[in-house]
Amino acid sequence: AWINGKSASSLNTKNYTTNEWLRFLRSLPLQISHDKMKELDDVFHFSSTGNSEILFAWLEHVIANKYKESYPALRDFLTHVGRRKFVKPLFAAMVKSEDGKAMAKDIYKSSRANYHFITQQTVDEIINGK
């Protein structure tokens, strides 16, 4: 309904489970305007959720749409969450653009020590283009 023009605040999401939120986020189009990203975050507070699965799905959209307002949440997530299943795709998405690659290198410089050795190897390869 939101994709078809209904406002985010009018959606009946009060009792959504994590799986329903993930389905919602994964069903969004790849390209979303800045105003629509802002609407979603203002209404649903994705950038400040304590649920790593939901935040990860949101951050994929943040990177794809260069939604800078949520870059602090992206940095915080990658600094404090070291699970490879989250870290690998987010760094891989960031390095697709020059600005993203610079941000990825900056975040990684301060977060690398927090990651497991295997995660470090994975992100090293992503950052270094191997």
PDB file of C-alpha atoms in Angstrom:
ATOM      1  CA  ALA A   1       0.000   0.000   0.000  1.00  0.00           C
ATOM      2  CA  TRP A   2       2.864   2.382   0.788  1.00  0.00           C
ATOM      3  CA  ILE A   3       4.434   1.773  -2.618  1.00  0.00           C
ATOM      4  CA  ASN A   4       1.071   2.686  -4.158  1.00  0.00           C
ATOM      5  CA  GLY A   5       0.962   6.044  -2.381  1.00  0.00           C
ATOM      6  CA  LYS A   6      -0.515   5.381   1.045  1.00  0.00           C
ATOM      7  CA  SER A   7       1.278   7.281   3.804  1.00  0.00           C
ATOM      8  CA  ALA A   8       3.494   5.284   6.116  1.00  0.00           C
ATOM      9  CA  SER A   9       1.649   6.583   9.158  1.00  0.00           C
ATOM     10  CA  SER A  10      -1.638   5.187   7.870  1.00  0.00           C
ATOM     11  CA  LEU A  11      -0.339   1.632   7.555  1.00  0.00           C
ATOM     12  CA  ASN A  12      -1.571  -0.865  10.136  1.00  0.00           C
ATOM     13  CA  THR A  13       1.799  -2.052  11.443  1.00  0.00           C
ATOM     14  CA  LYS A  14       1.175  -1.814  15.197  1.00  0.00           C
ATOM     15  CA  ASN A  15       1.493  -5.553  15.832  1.00  0.00           C
ATOM     16  CA  TYR A  16       4.087  -6.384  13.177  1.00  0.00           C
ATOM     17  CA  THR A  17       6.513  -9.125  14.067  1.00  0.00           C
ATOM     18  CA  THR A  18      10.162  -9.076  13.043  1.00  0.00           C
ATOM     19  CA  ASN A  19       9.349 -11.308  10.077  1.00  0.00           C
ATOM     20  CA  GLU A  20       6.616  -8.960   8.915  1.00  0.00           C
ATOM     21  CA  TRP A  21       8.948  -5.964   9.155  1.00  0.00           C
ATOM     22  CA  LEU A  22      11.588  -7.881   7.212  1.00  0.00           C
ATOM     23  CA  ARG A  23       9.076  -8.746   4.523  1.00  0.00           C
ATOM     24  CA  PHE A  24       8.024  -5.087   4.360  1.00  0.00           C
ATOM     25  CA  LEU A  25      11.617  -3.868   4.025  1.00  0.00           C
ATOM     26  CA  ARG A  26      12.607  -6.547   1.530  1.00  0.00           C
ATOM     27  CA  SER A  27       9.558  -5.717  -0.601  1.00  0.00           C
ATOM     28  CA  LEU A  28      10.521  -2.073  -0.993  1.00  0.00           C
ATOM     29  CA  PRO A  29      11.867  -0.955  -4.357  1.00  0.00           C
ATOM     30  CA  LEU A  30      15.636  -0.677  -4.649  1.00  0.00           C
ATOM     31  CA  GLN A  31      15.463   3.038  -5.422  1.00  0.00           C
ATOM     32  CA  ILE A  32      13.541   5.182  -2.947  1.00  0.00           C
ATOM     33  CA  SER A  33      13.508   8.971  -2.922  1.00  0.00           C
ATOM     34  CA  HIS A  34      15.070  10.887  -0.057  1.00  0.00           C
ATOM     35  CA  ASP A  35      11.643  12.132   1.065  1.00  0.00           C
ATOM     36  CA  LYS A  36      10.223   8.606   1.119  1.00  0.00           C
ATOM     37  CA  MET A  37      13.224   7.288   3.062  1.00  0.00           C
ATOM     38  CA  LYS A  38      12.743  10.100   5.563  1.00  0.00           C
ATOM     39  CA  GLU A  39       9.038   9.319   5.850  1.00  0.00           C
ATOM     40  CA  LEU A  40       9.730   5.663   6.566  1.00  0.00           C
ATOM     41  CA  ASP A  41      12.368   6.423   9.188  1.00  0.00           C
ATOM     42  CA  ASP A  42      10.342   9.193  10.827  1.00  0.00           C
ATOM     43  CA  VAL A  43       7.307   6.929  11.174  1.00  0.00           C
ATOM     44  CA  PHE A  44       8.899   3.558  11.904  1.00  0.00           C
ATOM     45  CA  HIS A  45      12.238   4.633  13.475  1.00  0.00           C
ATOM     46  CA  PHE A  46      14.213   1.992  11.611  1.00  0.00           C
ATOM     47  CA  SER A  47      17.543   3.760  12.217  1.00  0.00           C
ATOM     48  CA  SER A  48      17.102   3.505  15.966  1.00  0.00           C
ATOM     49  CA  THR A  49      15.593   0.045  16.248  1.00  0.00           C
ATOM     50  CA  GLY A  50      17.257  -2.342  18.647  1.00  0.00           C
ATOM     51  CA  ASN A  51      16.514  -5.270  16.340  1.00  0.00           C
ATOM     52  CA  SER A  52      19.649  -6.120  14.342  1.00  0.00           C
ATOM     53  CA  GLU A  53      17.755  -7.997  11.624  1.00  0.00           C
ATOM     54  CA  ILE A  54      15.429  -5.058  10.947  1.00  0.00           C
ATOM     55  CA  LEU A  55      18.226  -2.504  11.175  1.00  0.00           C
ATOM     56  CA  PHE A  56      20.364  -4.503   8.763  1.00  0.00           C
ATOM     57  CA  ALA A  57      17.521  -4.655   6.198  1.00  0.00           C
ATOM     58  CA  TRP A  58      16.996  -0.909   6.592  1.00  0.00           C
ATOM     59  CA  LEU A  59      20.711  -0.139   6.244  1.00  0.00           C
ATOM     60  CA  GLU A  60      20.801  -1.946   2.913  1.00  0.00           C
ATOM     61  CA  HIS A  61      18.301   0.678   1.684  1.00  0.00           C
ATOM     62  CA  VAL A  62      20.266   3.451   3.376  1.00  0.00           C
ATOM     63  CA  ILE A  63      23.366   2.514   1.385  1.00  0.00           C
ATOM     64  CA  ALA A  64      21.530   1.932  -1.911  1.00  0.00           C
ATOM     65  CA  ASN A  65      19.793   5.303  -1.674  1.00  0.00           C
ATOM     66  CA  LYS A  66      22.658   7.275  -0.100  1.00  0.00           C
ATOM     67  CA  TYR A  67      20.367   8.300   2.730  1.00  0.00           C
ATOM     68  CA  LYS A  68      22.922  10.271   4.712  1.00  0.00           C
ATOM     69  CA  GLU A  69      20.661  10.941   7.676  1.00  0.00           C
ATOM     70  CA  SER A  70      21.076   7.289   8.659  1.00  0.00           C
ATOM     71  CA  TYR A  71      24.833   7.093   8.110  1.00  0.00           C
ATOM     72  CA  PRO A  72      25.450   7.499  11.866  1.00  0.00           C
ATOM     73  CA  ALA A  73      23.269   4.412  12.461  1.00  0.00           C
ATOM     74  CA  LEU A  74      25.239   2.554   9.782  1.00  0.00           C
ATOM     75  CA  ARG A  75      28.552   3.494  11.388  1.00  0.00           C
ATOM     76  CA  ASP A  76      27.299   2.543  14.848  1.00  0.00           C
ATOM     77  CA  PHE A  77      25.956  -0.800  13.613  1.00  0.00           C
ATOM     78  CA  LEU A  78      29.189  -1.736  11.851  1.00  0.00           C
ATOM     79  CA  THR A  79      31.221  -0.647  14.870  1.00  0.00           C
ATOM     80  CA  HIS A  80      29.222  -2.627  17.419  1.00  0.00           C
ATOM     81  CA  VAL A  81      27.879  -5.611  15.490  1.00  0.00           C
ATOM     82  CA  GLY A  82      30.522  -7.925  14.106  1.00  0.00           C
ATOM     83  CA  ARG A  83      28.381 -10.725  12.742  1.00  0.00           C
ATOM     84  CA  ARG A  84      29.690 -11.597   9.305  1.00  0.00           C
ATOM     85  CA  LYS A  85      26.166 -12.147   7.951  1.00  0.00           C
ATOM     86  CA  PHE A  86      25.524  -8.418   8.507  1.00  0.00           C
ATOM     87  CA  VAL A  87      28.981  -6.944   8.012  1.00  0.00           C
ATOM     88  CA  LYS A  88      29.873  -8.571   4.702  1.00  0.00           C
ATOM     89  CA  PRO A  89      26.864  -7.407   2.631  1.00  0.00           C
ATOM     90  CA  LEU A  90      26.933  -3.887   4.046  1.00  0.00           C
ATOM     91  CA  PHE A  91      30.617  -3.355   3.258  1.00  0.00           C
ATOM     92  CA  ALA A  92      30.121  -4.979  -0.162  1.00  0.00           C
ATOM     93  CA  ALA A  93      27.299  -2.543  -0.901  1.00  0.00           C
ATOM     94  CA  MET A  94      29.288   0.477   0.274  1.00  0.00           C
ATOM     95  CA  VAL A  95      32.317  -0.183  -1.921  1.00  0.00           C
ATOM     96  CA  LYS A  96      30.195  -0.013  -5.079  1.00  0.00           C
ATOM     97  CA  SER A  97      30.586   3.773  -5.151  1.00  0.00           C
ATOM     98  CA  GLU A  98      33.639   5.965  -4.543  1.00  0.00           C
ATOM     99  CA  ASP A  99      31.955   7.859  -1.684  1.00  0.00           C
ATOM    100  CA  GLY A 100      30.772   4.599  -0.197  1.00  0.00           C
ATOM    101  CA  LYS A 101      34.213   3.055  -0.480  1.00  0.00           C
ATOM    102  CA  ALA A 102      35.759   5.999   1.373  1.00  0.00           C
ATOM    103  CA  MET A 103      33.143   5.667   4.095  1.00  0.00           C
ATOM    104  CA  ALA A 104      33.675   1.889   4.274  1.00  0.00           C
ATOM    105  CA  LYS A 105      37.427   2.352   4.716  1.00  0.00           C
ATOM    106  CA  ASP A 106      36.886   4.932   7.438  1.00  0.00           C
ATOM    107  CA  ILE A 107      34.391   2.791   9.346  1.00  0.00           C
ATOM    108  CA  TYR A 108      36.511  -0.320   8.938  1.00  0.00           C
ATOM    109  CA  LYS A 109      39.616   1.407  10.257  1.00  0.00           C
ATOM    110  CA  SER A 110      37.882   1.957  13.602  1.00  0.00           C
ATOM    111  CA  SER A 111      35.888  -1.286  13.724  1.00  0.00           C
ATOM    112  CA  ARG A 112      38.298  -3.931  12.373  1.00  0.00           C
ATOM    113  CA  ALA A 113      39.722  -4.823  15.783  1.00  0.00           C
ATOM    114  CA  ASN A 114      36.222  -5.685  17.005  1.00  0.00           C
ATOM    115  CA  TYR A 115      35.682  -8.327  14.326  1.00  0.00           C
ATOM    116  CA  HIS A 116      36.455 -12.025  14.408  1.00  0.00           C
ATOM    117  CA  PHE A 117      39.511 -12.991  12.360  1.00  0.00           C
ATOM    118  CA  ILE A 118      37.413 -14.581   9.582  1.00  0.00           C
ATOM    119  CA  THR A 119      35.236 -11.469   9.343  1.00  0.00           C
ATOM    120  CA  GLN A 120      38.385  -9.355   9.170  1.00  0.00           C
ATOM    121  CA  GLN A 121      39.681 -11.460   6.265  1.00  0.00           C
ATOM    122  CA  THR A 122      36.348 -11.136   4.466  1.00  0.00           C
ATOM    123  CA  VAL A 123      36.170  -7.352   4.836  1.00  0.00           C
ATOM    124  CA  ASP A 124      39.866  -6.985   3.979  1.00  0.00           C
ATOM    125  CA  GLU A 125      39.097  -8.652   0.639  1.00  0.00           C
ATOM    126  CA  ILE A 126      36.051  -6.446   0.059  1.00  0.00           C
ATOM    127  CA  ILE A 127      37.876  -3.218   0.897  1.00  0.00           C
ATOM    128  CA  ASN A 128      40.955  -4.155  -1.119  1.00  0.00           C
ATOM    129  CA  GLY A 129      38.947  -5.338  -4.122  1.00  0.00           C
ATOM    130  CA  LYS A 130      40.068  -8.962  -4.092  1.00  0.00           C
TER     131      LYS A 130
END
